[in-house]
Short mmCIF file of N, CA and C in Angstrom, two decimals:
data_model
loop_
_atom_site.label_atom_id
_atom_site.label_comp_id
_atom_site.label_asym_id
_atom_site.label_seq_id
_atom_site.Cartn_x
_atom_site.Cartn_y
_atom_site.Cartn_z
N UNK A 26 -13.07 21.05 -4.89
CA UNK A 26 -11.69 20.56 -5.24
C UNK A 26 -11.59 20.12 -6.66
N UNK A 27 -10.54 20.59 -7.37
CA UNK A 27 -10.44 20.17 -8.76
C UNK A 27 -9.98 18.75 -8.89
N UNK A 28 -10.55 18.04 -9.90
CA UNK A 28 -10.14 16.65 -10.16
C UNK A 28 -10.77 15.65 -9.25
N UNK A 29 -10.54 14.40 -9.60
CA UNK A 29 -11.11 13.24 -8.90
C UNK A 29 -10.13 12.80 -7.82
N UNK A 30 -10.64 11.89 -6.98
CA UNK A 30 -9.79 11.36 -5.87
C UNK A 30 -8.55 10.63 -6.50
N UNK A 31 -8.78 9.93 -7.62
CA UNK A 31 -7.65 9.19 -8.23
C UNK A 31 -6.59 10.19 -8.71
N UNK A 32 -7.01 11.35 -9.29
CA UNK A 32 -6.05 12.32 -9.68
C UNK A 32 -5.31 12.93 -8.48
N UNK A 33 -6.12 13.13 -7.43
CA UNK A 33 -5.44 13.68 -6.22
C UNK A 33 -4.46 12.69 -5.67
N UNK A 34 -4.79 11.46 -5.68
CA UNK A 34 -3.85 10.43 -5.11
C UNK A 34 -2.62 10.38 -6.00
N UNK A 35 -2.75 10.53 -7.27
CA UNK A 35 -1.64 10.47 -8.19
C UNK A 35 -0.67 11.62 -7.92
N UNK A 36 -1.22 12.82 -7.71
CA UNK A 36 -0.41 14.00 -7.41
C UNK A 36 0.30 13.80 -6.01
N UNK A 37 -0.46 13.31 -5.05
CA UNK A 37 0.10 13.12 -3.72
C UNK A 37 1.29 12.16 -3.77
N UNK A 38 1.01 11.01 -4.46
CA UNK A 38 2.05 9.99 -4.54
C UNK A 38 3.28 10.47 -5.27
N UNK A 39 3.08 11.35 -6.28
CA UNK A 39 4.25 11.83 -6.96
C UNK A 39 5.17 12.64 -6.00
N UNK A 40 4.57 13.44 -5.17
CA UNK A 40 5.33 14.14 -4.17
C UNK A 40 6.07 13.24 -3.18
N UNK A 41 5.34 12.24 -2.74
CA UNK A 41 5.97 11.31 -1.76
C UNK A 41 7.08 10.57 -2.39
N UNK A 42 6.90 10.10 -3.63
CA UNK A 42 7.94 9.33 -4.29
C UNK A 42 9.21 10.20 -4.53
N UNK A 43 9.01 11.46 -4.77
CA UNK A 43 10.07 12.41 -4.98
C UNK A 43 10.90 12.45 -3.73
N UNK A 44 10.26 12.58 -2.54
CA UNK A 44 10.97 12.63 -1.32
C UNK A 44 11.58 11.26 -1.01
N UNK A 45 10.93 10.17 -1.32
CA UNK A 45 11.45 8.80 -1.05
C UNK A 45 12.74 8.60 -1.81
N UNK A 46 12.68 9.00 -3.09
CA UNK A 46 13.92 8.79 -3.95
C UNK A 46 15.05 9.64 -3.40
N UNK A 47 14.73 10.93 -3.00
CA UNK A 47 15.86 11.80 -2.51
C UNK A 47 16.41 11.21 -1.22
N UNK A 48 15.62 10.69 -0.36
CA UNK A 48 16.13 10.12 0.84
C UNK A 48 16.91 8.79 0.58
N UNK A 49 16.46 8.05 -0.33
CA UNK A 49 17.06 6.77 -0.65
C UNK A 49 18.46 7.06 -1.26
N UNK A 50 18.62 8.15 -1.97
CA UNK A 50 19.93 8.50 -2.54
C UNK A 50 20.87 9.08 -1.45
N UNK A 51 20.33 9.52 -0.32
CA UNK A 51 21.16 10.05 0.72
C UNK A 51 22.05 8.98 1.36
N UNK A 52 21.60 7.77 1.30
CA UNK A 52 22.44 6.68 1.84
C UNK A 52 22.48 6.63 3.36
N UNK A 53 21.48 7.08 4.00
CA UNK A 53 21.41 7.16 5.43
C UNK A 53 21.06 5.78 6.01
N UNK A 54 21.07 5.66 7.36
CA UNK A 54 20.81 4.37 7.93
C UNK A 54 19.30 3.99 7.65
N UNK A 55 19.03 2.60 7.87
CA UNK A 55 17.76 2.08 7.53
C UNK A 55 16.66 2.75 8.36
N UNK A 56 16.99 3.30 9.53
CA UNK A 56 15.97 3.91 10.37
C UNK A 56 15.46 5.19 9.80
N UNK A 57 16.12 5.78 8.82
CA UNK A 57 15.58 6.94 8.10
C UNK A 57 14.43 6.47 7.21
N UNK A 58 13.27 6.68 7.75
CA UNK A 58 11.98 6.17 7.15
C UNK A 58 11.44 7.32 6.33
N UNK A 59 11.74 7.34 5.05
CA UNK A 59 11.50 8.53 4.23
C UNK A 59 9.98 8.85 4.13
N UNK A 60 9.06 7.91 3.97
CA UNK A 60 7.67 8.17 3.84
C UNK A 60 7.16 8.84 5.11
N UNK A 61 7.59 8.33 6.25
CA UNK A 61 7.14 8.93 7.52
C UNK A 61 7.68 10.35 7.66
N UNK A 62 8.93 10.60 7.36
CA UNK A 62 9.45 11.93 7.47
C UNK A 62 8.71 12.91 6.58
N UNK A 63 8.39 12.48 5.34
CA UNK A 63 7.66 13.36 4.42
C UNK A 63 6.29 13.62 4.97
N UNK A 64 5.66 12.67 5.54
CA UNK A 64 4.31 12.83 6.13
C UNK A 64 4.43 13.77 7.37
N UNK A 65 5.42 13.61 8.16
CA UNK A 65 5.53 14.47 9.35
C UNK A 65 5.82 15.91 8.94
N UNK A 66 6.54 16.17 7.88
CA UNK A 66 6.84 17.56 7.46
C UNK A 66 5.68 18.10 6.70
N UNK A 67 4.70 17.30 6.32
CA UNK A 67 3.62 17.77 5.48
C UNK A 67 4.02 17.97 4.07
N UNK A 68 5.06 17.21 3.67
CA UNK A 68 5.60 17.25 2.31
C UNK A 68 4.84 16.38 1.29
N UNK A 69 3.64 16.02 1.62
CA UNK A 69 2.85 15.28 0.67
C UNK A 69 2.09 16.31 -0.21
N UNK A 70 2.59 16.43 -1.45
CA UNK A 70 2.15 17.47 -2.41
C UNK A 70 0.54 17.40 -2.60
N UNK A 71 0.05 18.55 -2.72
CA UNK A 71 -1.41 18.66 -3.04
C UNK A 71 -1.61 19.04 -4.52
N UNK A 72 -2.59 18.60 -5.12
CA UNK A 72 -2.82 19.00 -6.54
C UNK A 72 -2.83 20.56 -6.70
N UNK A 73 -2.13 21.06 -7.65
CA UNK A 73 -2.05 22.46 -7.91
C UNK A 73 -1.13 23.28 -7.01
N UNK A 74 -0.50 22.55 -6.04
CA UNK A 74 0.40 23.26 -5.09
C UNK A 74 1.71 23.53 -5.80
N UNK A 75 2.49 24.42 -5.16
CA UNK A 75 3.87 24.70 -5.73
C UNK A 75 4.71 23.47 -5.75
N UNK A 76 4.61 22.61 -4.74
CA UNK A 76 5.42 21.42 -4.64
C UNK A 76 5.06 20.51 -5.82
N UNK A 77 3.82 20.44 -6.19
CA UNK A 77 3.35 19.56 -7.28
C UNK A 77 3.64 20.20 -8.61
N UNK A 78 3.53 21.47 -8.73
CA UNK A 78 3.72 22.13 -10.06
C UNK A 78 5.11 21.86 -10.59
N UNK A 79 6.14 21.78 -9.84
CA UNK A 79 7.46 21.54 -10.40
C UNK A 79 7.78 20.11 -10.53
N UNK A 80 6.75 19.30 -10.25
CA UNK A 80 6.93 17.93 -9.94
C UNK A 80 7.14 16.77 -10.76
N UNK A 81 8.21 16.54 -11.28
CA UNK A 81 8.56 15.22 -11.82
C UNK A 81 7.97 14.90 -13.13
N UNK A 82 8.32 13.69 -13.58
CA UNK A 82 7.79 13.33 -14.90
C UNK A 82 6.50 12.51 -14.90
N UNK A 83 6.03 12.29 -13.75
CA UNK A 83 4.77 11.52 -13.63
C UNK A 83 4.96 9.99 -13.72
N UNK A 84 6.18 9.57 -13.82
CA UNK A 84 6.38 8.14 -13.99
C UNK A 84 6.17 7.48 -12.64
N UNK A 85 5.59 6.25 -12.74
CA UNK A 85 5.36 5.50 -11.49
C UNK A 85 6.63 4.92 -11.01
N UNK A 86 6.86 4.95 -9.77
CA UNK A 86 8.04 4.40 -9.17
C UNK A 86 7.96 2.82 -9.15
N UNK A 87 9.06 2.16 -8.89
CA UNK A 87 9.10 0.71 -8.84
C UNK A 87 8.18 0.25 -7.75
N UNK A 88 7.38 -0.77 -8.07
CA UNK A 88 6.46 -1.29 -7.03
C UNK A 88 5.17 -0.57 -6.81
N UNK A 89 4.96 0.49 -7.48
CA UNK A 89 3.81 1.37 -7.28
C UNK A 89 2.62 0.76 -7.96
N UNK A 90 1.52 0.49 -7.32
CA UNK A 90 0.36 -0.14 -7.96
C UNK A 90 -0.15 0.80 -9.00
N UNK A 91 -0.30 0.36 -10.28
CA UNK A 91 -0.70 1.20 -11.40
C UNK A 91 -2.13 1.78 -11.17
N UNK A 92 -3.01 1.06 -10.53
CA UNK A 92 -4.39 1.46 -10.43
C UNK A 92 -4.56 2.67 -9.43
N UNK A 93 -3.76 2.77 -8.45
CA UNK A 93 -4.00 3.78 -7.43
C UNK A 93 -2.98 4.89 -7.53
N UNK A 94 -1.83 4.71 -8.03
CA UNK A 94 -0.79 5.74 -8.12
C UNK A 94 -0.28 6.11 -6.73
N UNK A 95 -0.57 5.33 -5.77
CA UNK A 95 -0.06 5.62 -4.41
C UNK A 95 1.20 4.76 -4.22
N UNK A 96 2.09 5.14 -3.27
CA UNK A 96 3.26 4.32 -3.04
C UNK A 96 2.94 2.89 -2.65
N UNK A 97 3.77 1.98 -3.03
CA UNK A 97 3.54 0.60 -2.63
C UNK A 97 3.46 0.44 -1.15
N UNK A 98 2.83 -0.57 -0.64
CA UNK A 98 2.80 -0.80 0.80
C UNK A 98 4.22 -0.97 1.32
N UNK A 99 5.10 -1.52 0.55
CA UNK A 99 6.42 -1.77 1.00
C UNK A 99 7.12 -0.45 1.23
N UNK A 100 6.92 0.53 0.34
CA UNK A 100 7.46 1.85 0.54
C UNK A 100 6.85 2.53 1.72
N UNK A 101 5.50 2.46 1.88
CA UNK A 101 4.84 3.14 2.97
C UNK A 101 5.39 2.64 4.30
N UNK A 102 5.60 1.35 4.51
CA UNK A 102 6.05 0.73 5.75
C UNK A 102 7.55 0.51 5.85
N UNK A 103 8.29 0.89 4.79
CA UNK A 103 9.71 0.69 4.74
C UNK A 103 10.06 -0.76 4.98
N UNK A 104 9.44 -1.67 4.21
CA UNK A 104 9.63 -3.07 4.28
C UNK A 104 10.23 -3.50 2.97
N UNK A 105 11.21 -4.42 3.05
CA UNK A 105 11.94 -4.90 1.87
C UNK A 105 10.95 -5.71 1.02
N UNK A 106 10.68 -5.27 -0.22
CA UNK A 106 9.75 -5.89 -1.10
C UNK A 106 10.31 -7.22 -1.62
N UNK A 107 11.56 -7.49 -1.39
CA UNK A 107 12.12 -8.76 -1.94
C UNK A 107 11.97 -9.86 -0.90
N UNK A 108 11.72 -9.51 0.35
CA UNK A 108 11.63 -10.47 1.44
C UNK A 108 10.20 -10.81 1.79
N UNK A 109 9.89 -12.08 1.95
CA UNK A 109 8.51 -12.48 2.29
C UNK A 109 8.23 -12.25 3.76
N UNK A 110 9.20 -12.56 4.60
CA UNK A 110 9.02 -12.43 6.04
C UNK A 110 9.00 -10.96 6.43
N UNK A 111 8.05 -10.66 7.34
CA UNK A 111 7.88 -9.34 7.88
C UNK A 111 7.96 -9.35 9.37
N UNK A 112 8.61 -8.43 9.95
CA UNK A 112 8.67 -8.27 11.45
C UNK A 112 7.27 -7.66 11.88
N UNK A 113 6.40 -8.45 12.34
CA UNK A 113 5.07 -7.99 12.64
C UNK A 113 5.02 -7.00 13.82
N UNK A 114 5.77 -7.14 14.89
CA UNK A 114 5.76 -6.02 15.88
C UNK A 114 6.23 -4.74 15.31
N UNK A 115 7.26 -4.78 14.48
CA UNK A 115 7.76 -3.52 13.86
C UNK A 115 6.74 -2.97 12.86
N UNK A 116 6.10 -3.85 12.12
CA UNK A 116 5.03 -3.36 11.20
C UNK A 116 3.92 -2.70 12.00
N UNK A 117 3.52 -3.27 13.08
CA UNK A 117 2.47 -2.69 13.96
C UNK A 117 2.88 -1.31 14.46
N UNK A 118 4.13 -1.23 14.99
CA UNK A 118 4.64 -0.01 15.43
C UNK A 118 4.61 1.13 14.39
N UNK A 119 5.06 0.75 13.18
CA UNK A 119 5.04 1.72 12.09
C UNK A 119 3.64 2.09 11.67
N UNK A 120 2.70 1.16 11.72
CA UNK A 120 1.30 1.39 11.44
C UNK A 120 0.74 2.44 12.39
N UNK A 121 0.95 2.23 13.66
CA UNK A 121 0.41 3.14 14.70
C UNK A 121 1.03 4.54 14.55
N UNK A 122 2.32 4.57 14.26
CA UNK A 122 3.01 5.87 14.01
C UNK A 122 2.38 6.63 12.84
N UNK A 123 2.25 5.87 11.74
CA UNK A 123 1.67 6.55 10.54
C UNK A 123 0.23 6.97 10.75
N UNK A 124 -0.54 6.21 11.48
CA UNK A 124 -1.87 6.63 11.70
C UNK A 124 -2.01 7.87 12.52
N UNK A 125 -1.14 7.99 13.43
CA UNK A 125 -1.08 9.26 14.24
C UNK A 125 -0.74 10.44 13.35
N UNK A 126 0.20 10.32 12.57
CA UNK A 126 0.67 11.38 11.68
C UNK A 126 -0.27 11.75 10.58
N UNK A 127 -0.90 10.73 9.97
CA UNK A 127 -1.75 10.89 8.84
C UNK A 127 -3.28 10.96 9.14
N UNK A 128 -3.60 10.98 10.41
CA UNK A 128 -5.02 11.06 10.76
C UNK A 128 -5.63 12.32 10.08
N UNK A 129 -6.76 12.20 9.41
CA UNK A 129 -7.29 13.36 8.67
C UNK A 129 -7.45 14.64 9.49
N UNK A 130 -7.91 14.49 10.73
CA UNK A 130 -8.11 15.72 11.53
C UNK A 130 -6.74 16.38 11.86
N UNK A 131 -5.71 15.58 12.11
CA UNK A 131 -4.44 16.12 12.39
C UNK A 131 -3.81 16.78 11.18
N UNK A 132 -3.96 16.13 9.98
CA UNK A 132 -3.44 16.72 8.78
C UNK A 132 -4.13 17.99 8.41
N UNK A 133 -5.44 18.06 8.63
CA UNK A 133 -6.22 19.22 8.27
C UNK A 133 -5.91 20.38 9.26
N UNK A 134 -5.63 20.10 10.47
CA UNK A 134 -5.35 21.14 11.47
C UNK A 134 -4.10 21.91 11.22
N UNK A 135 -3.22 21.43 10.38
CA UNK A 135 -1.99 22.07 10.07
C UNK A 135 -2.18 23.05 8.88
N UNK A 136 -3.39 23.07 8.26
CA UNK A 136 -3.68 23.97 7.10
C UNK A 136 -4.13 25.38 7.57
N UNK A 137 -4.07 26.28 6.65
CA UNK A 137 -4.54 27.69 6.92
C UNK A 137 -5.95 27.84 6.76
N UNK A 138 -6.33 28.13 5.47
CA UNK A 138 -7.75 28.41 5.12
C UNK A 138 -8.64 27.24 5.07
N UNK A 139 -9.94 27.51 4.85
CA UNK A 139 -10.95 26.48 4.88
C UNK A 139 -10.74 25.54 3.71
N UNK A 140 -10.44 26.10 2.54
CA UNK A 140 -10.25 25.31 1.32
C UNK A 140 -9.07 24.39 1.48
N UNK A 141 -7.92 24.95 1.94
CA UNK A 141 -6.74 24.17 2.08
C UNK A 141 -6.98 23.08 3.22
N UNK A 142 -7.70 23.47 4.27
CA UNK A 142 -8.02 22.46 5.29
C UNK A 142 -8.78 21.29 4.76
N UNK A 143 -9.81 21.61 3.89
CA UNK A 143 -10.59 20.55 3.26
C UNK A 143 -9.79 19.62 2.40
N UNK A 144 -8.89 20.31 1.61
CA UNK A 144 -8.02 19.52 0.74
C UNK A 144 -7.04 18.64 1.50
N UNK A 145 -6.52 19.22 2.54
CA UNK A 145 -5.56 18.39 3.37
C UNK A 145 -6.30 17.27 4.17
N UNK A 146 -7.51 17.53 4.52
CA UNK A 146 -8.31 16.48 5.21
C UNK A 146 -8.53 15.30 4.22
N UNK A 147 -8.85 15.66 3.00
CA UNK A 147 -9.07 14.60 2.00
C UNK A 147 -7.79 13.85 1.73
N UNK A 148 -6.68 14.57 1.71
CA UNK A 148 -5.39 13.92 1.57
C UNK A 148 -5.11 12.98 2.74
N UNK A 149 -5.44 13.39 3.91
CA UNK A 149 -5.27 12.54 5.07
C UNK A 149 -6.17 11.30 5.00
N UNK A 150 -7.32 11.43 4.48
CA UNK A 150 -8.27 10.32 4.32
C UNK A 150 -7.69 9.31 3.31
N UNK A 151 -7.15 9.84 2.20
CA UNK A 151 -6.63 8.98 1.22
C UNK A 151 -5.48 8.16 1.75
N UNK A 152 -4.55 8.85 2.36
CA UNK A 152 -3.32 8.16 2.88
C UNK A 152 -3.64 7.31 4.06
N UNK A 153 -4.52 7.75 4.92
CA UNK A 153 -4.95 6.93 6.12
C UNK A 153 -5.54 5.58 5.68
N UNK A 154 -6.37 5.63 4.60
CA UNK A 154 -7.02 4.41 4.09
C UNK A 154 -5.99 3.58 3.43
N UNK A 155 -4.97 4.11 2.75
CA UNK A 155 -3.93 3.41 2.15
C UNK A 155 -3.06 2.71 3.14
N UNK A 156 -2.78 3.40 4.27
CA UNK A 156 -2.05 2.78 5.37
C UNK A 156 -2.79 1.63 5.95
N UNK A 157 -4.12 1.81 6.15
CA UNK A 157 -4.96 0.71 6.74
C UNK A 157 -4.87 -0.54 5.78
N UNK A 158 -5.09 -0.33 4.52
CA UNK A 158 -5.05 -1.39 3.58
C UNK A 158 -3.70 -2.11 3.54
N UNK A 159 -2.68 -1.30 3.54
CA UNK A 159 -1.30 -1.87 3.53
C UNK A 159 -1.02 -2.68 4.80
N UNK A 160 -1.45 -2.15 5.93
CA UNK A 160 -1.21 -2.91 7.14
C UNK A 160 -1.92 -4.25 7.08
N UNK A 161 -3.17 -4.25 6.69
CA UNK A 161 -4.01 -5.46 6.65
C UNK A 161 -3.29 -6.50 5.68
N UNK A 162 -2.80 -6.00 4.55
CA UNK A 162 -2.23 -6.95 3.53
C UNK A 162 -0.87 -7.44 4.04
N UNK A 163 -0.03 -6.65 4.52
CA UNK A 163 1.30 -7.03 4.91
C UNK A 163 1.31 -7.85 6.19
N UNK A 164 0.37 -7.80 7.03
CA UNK A 164 0.37 -8.62 8.27
C UNK A 164 -0.22 -9.99 7.95
N UNK A 165 -0.93 -10.18 6.89
CA UNK A 165 -1.55 -11.48 6.57
C UNK A 165 -0.62 -12.22 5.56
N UNK A 166 -0.09 -13.42 5.97
CA UNK A 166 0.87 -14.12 5.06
C UNK A 166 0.29 -14.39 3.68
N UNK A 167 -0.98 -14.83 3.59
CA UNK A 167 -1.58 -15.12 2.23
C UNK A 167 -1.69 -13.80 1.44
N UNK A 168 -2.29 -12.81 2.08
CA UNK A 168 -2.55 -11.54 1.35
C UNK A 168 -1.23 -10.93 0.92
N UNK A 169 -0.20 -10.98 1.81
CA UNK A 169 1.08 -10.46 1.47
C UNK A 169 1.67 -11.16 0.31
N UNK A 170 1.58 -12.53 0.26
CA UNK A 170 2.07 -13.28 -0.93
C UNK A 170 1.44 -12.85 -2.20
N UNK A 171 0.08 -12.77 -2.19
CA UNK A 171 -0.66 -12.34 -3.30
C UNK A 171 -0.21 -10.95 -3.77
N UNK A 172 -0.01 -10.06 -2.85
CA UNK A 172 0.34 -8.68 -3.11
C UNK A 172 1.78 -8.66 -3.80
N UNK A 173 2.72 -9.46 -3.19
CA UNK A 173 3.98 -9.55 -3.78
C UNK A 173 3.97 -10.07 -5.21
N UNK A 174 3.16 -11.02 -5.45
CA UNK A 174 2.95 -11.50 -6.86
C UNK A 174 2.38 -10.45 -7.74
N UNK A 175 1.39 -9.76 -7.27
CA UNK A 175 0.81 -8.68 -8.06
C UNK A 175 1.79 -7.61 -8.39
N UNK A 176 2.67 -7.26 -7.43
CA UNK A 176 3.71 -6.26 -7.70
C UNK A 176 4.70 -6.73 -8.81
N UNK A 177 4.78 -8.00 -8.96
CA UNK A 177 5.60 -8.57 -10.07
C UNK A 177 4.85 -8.94 -11.33
N UNK A 178 3.58 -8.45 -11.42
CA UNK A 178 2.77 -8.72 -12.57
C UNK A 178 2.12 -10.05 -12.67
N UNK A 179 2.09 -10.79 -11.57
CA UNK A 179 1.46 -12.14 -11.60
C UNK A 179 0.16 -12.02 -10.77
N UNK A 180 -1.01 -12.27 -11.43
CA UNK A 180 -2.23 -12.14 -10.78
C UNK A 180 -2.80 -13.51 -10.47
N UNK A 181 -3.15 -13.71 -9.20
CA UNK A 181 -3.75 -14.97 -8.83
C UNK A 181 -5.22 -14.74 -8.68
N UNK A 182 -6.03 -15.43 -9.50
CA UNK A 182 -7.47 -15.31 -9.43
C UNK A 182 -8.02 -16.34 -8.45
N UNK A 183 -8.46 -15.88 -7.25
CA UNK A 183 -8.97 -16.79 -6.25
C UNK A 183 -10.32 -17.35 -6.62
N UNK A 184 -11.03 -16.71 -7.58
CA UNK A 184 -12.34 -17.18 -7.97
C UNK A 184 -12.29 -18.21 -9.06
N UNK A 185 -11.10 -18.48 -9.62
CA UNK A 185 -11.02 -19.45 -10.71
C UNK A 185 -11.33 -20.88 -10.16
N UNK A 186 -11.91 -21.66 -10.97
CA UNK A 186 -12.24 -23.03 -10.55
C UNK A 186 -12.00 -24.06 -11.62
N UNK A 187 -12.49 -25.13 -11.38
CA UNK A 187 -12.26 -26.30 -12.27
C UNK A 187 -13.32 -26.21 -13.41
N UNK A 188 -12.89 -26.08 -14.62
CA UNK A 188 -13.79 -25.98 -15.76
C UNK A 188 -14.14 -27.30 -16.32
N UNK A 189 -13.32 -28.30 -16.21
CA UNK A 189 -13.56 -29.66 -16.83
C UNK A 189 -14.28 -30.42 -15.74
N UNK A 190 -15.65 -30.45 -15.85
CA UNK A 190 -16.51 -31.19 -14.82
C UNK A 190 -16.34 -32.68 -14.92
N UNK A 191 -16.08 -33.17 -16.11
CA UNK A 191 -15.87 -34.64 -16.31
C UNK A 191 -14.63 -35.08 -15.52
N UNK A 192 -13.60 -34.30 -15.66
CA UNK A 192 -12.34 -34.59 -14.98
C UNK A 192 -12.55 -34.51 -13.49
N UNK A 193 -13.25 -33.49 -12.97
CA UNK A 193 -13.54 -33.32 -11.59
C UNK A 193 -14.33 -34.54 -11.08
N UNK A 194 -15.32 -35.01 -11.86
CA UNK A 194 -16.14 -36.18 -11.44
C UNK A 194 -15.16 -37.43 -11.34
N UNK A 195 -14.28 -37.60 -12.32
CA UNK A 195 -13.39 -38.74 -12.28
C UNK A 195 -12.53 -38.73 -11.04
N UNK A 196 -12.05 -37.49 -10.70
CA UNK A 196 -11.21 -37.34 -9.44
C UNK A 196 -12.08 -37.72 -8.21
N UNK A 197 -13.21 -37.23 -8.20
CA UNK A 197 -14.04 -37.55 -7.02
C UNK A 197 -14.40 -39.01 -6.84
N UNK A 198 -14.66 -39.66 -7.98
CA UNK A 198 -14.96 -41.15 -7.98
C UNK A 198 -13.73 -41.91 -7.56
N UNK A 199 -12.60 -41.51 -8.08
CA UNK A 199 -11.35 -42.19 -7.71
C UNK A 199 -11.06 -42.08 -6.20
N UNK A 200 -11.31 -40.86 -5.73
CA UNK A 200 -11.04 -40.62 -4.27
C UNK A 200 -11.99 -41.43 -3.46
N UNK A 201 -13.27 -41.48 -3.84
CA UNK A 201 -14.23 -42.38 -3.11
C UNK A 201 -13.80 -43.87 -3.11
N UNK A 202 -13.25 -44.26 -4.19
CA UNK A 202 -12.77 -45.68 -4.33
C UNK A 202 -11.62 -45.86 -3.38
N UNK A 203 -10.71 -44.96 -3.28
CA UNK A 203 -9.53 -45.05 -2.47
C UNK A 203 -9.89 -45.03 -1.03
N UNK A 204 -10.85 -44.19 -0.68
CA UNK A 204 -11.22 -44.00 0.78
C UNK A 204 -12.02 -45.23 1.20
N UNK A 205 -12.72 -45.86 0.23
CA UNK A 205 -13.53 -47.06 0.54
C UNK A 205 -12.66 -48.29 0.73
N UNK A 206 -11.47 -48.35 0.29
CA UNK A 206 -10.58 -49.55 0.43
C UNK A 206 -9.99 -49.67 1.75
#
């Protein structure tokens, strides 16, 4: 297969974003879940395919993580990126539906030749892993909050700590005095 997994993911995402934008412009009801429809039709473009060759300006869509070039988890699950609250039963339903559609074996079985089958299987693996990660993040309140902040360019470093040890010692001594009273 030509290119790296990151390049493949970028090409795949470009195709999905194209379909997502087209569906969003159609103004249909909220139940029209563009990412799922594109996955069901097999409209996830492959590197070097005709769908990818005509394909777009390469710009990342709003909310797309710059490191992976895959659609944001909000786009994947059709969740409003502006809202913190998530309907967990609905999220789980969408997760199960996507996993059925994007399972690598199912995606590969729709292909013709061995080379295309291997390429589509890899595509299924990339998207299946992306769906797994998105589900884990969106169902966890803390992880969802961190992800929402990252989408807005705010990075929370969980490993950061107290650098001023004298100040930390003063706080601990004060706390001990207060607890002793």
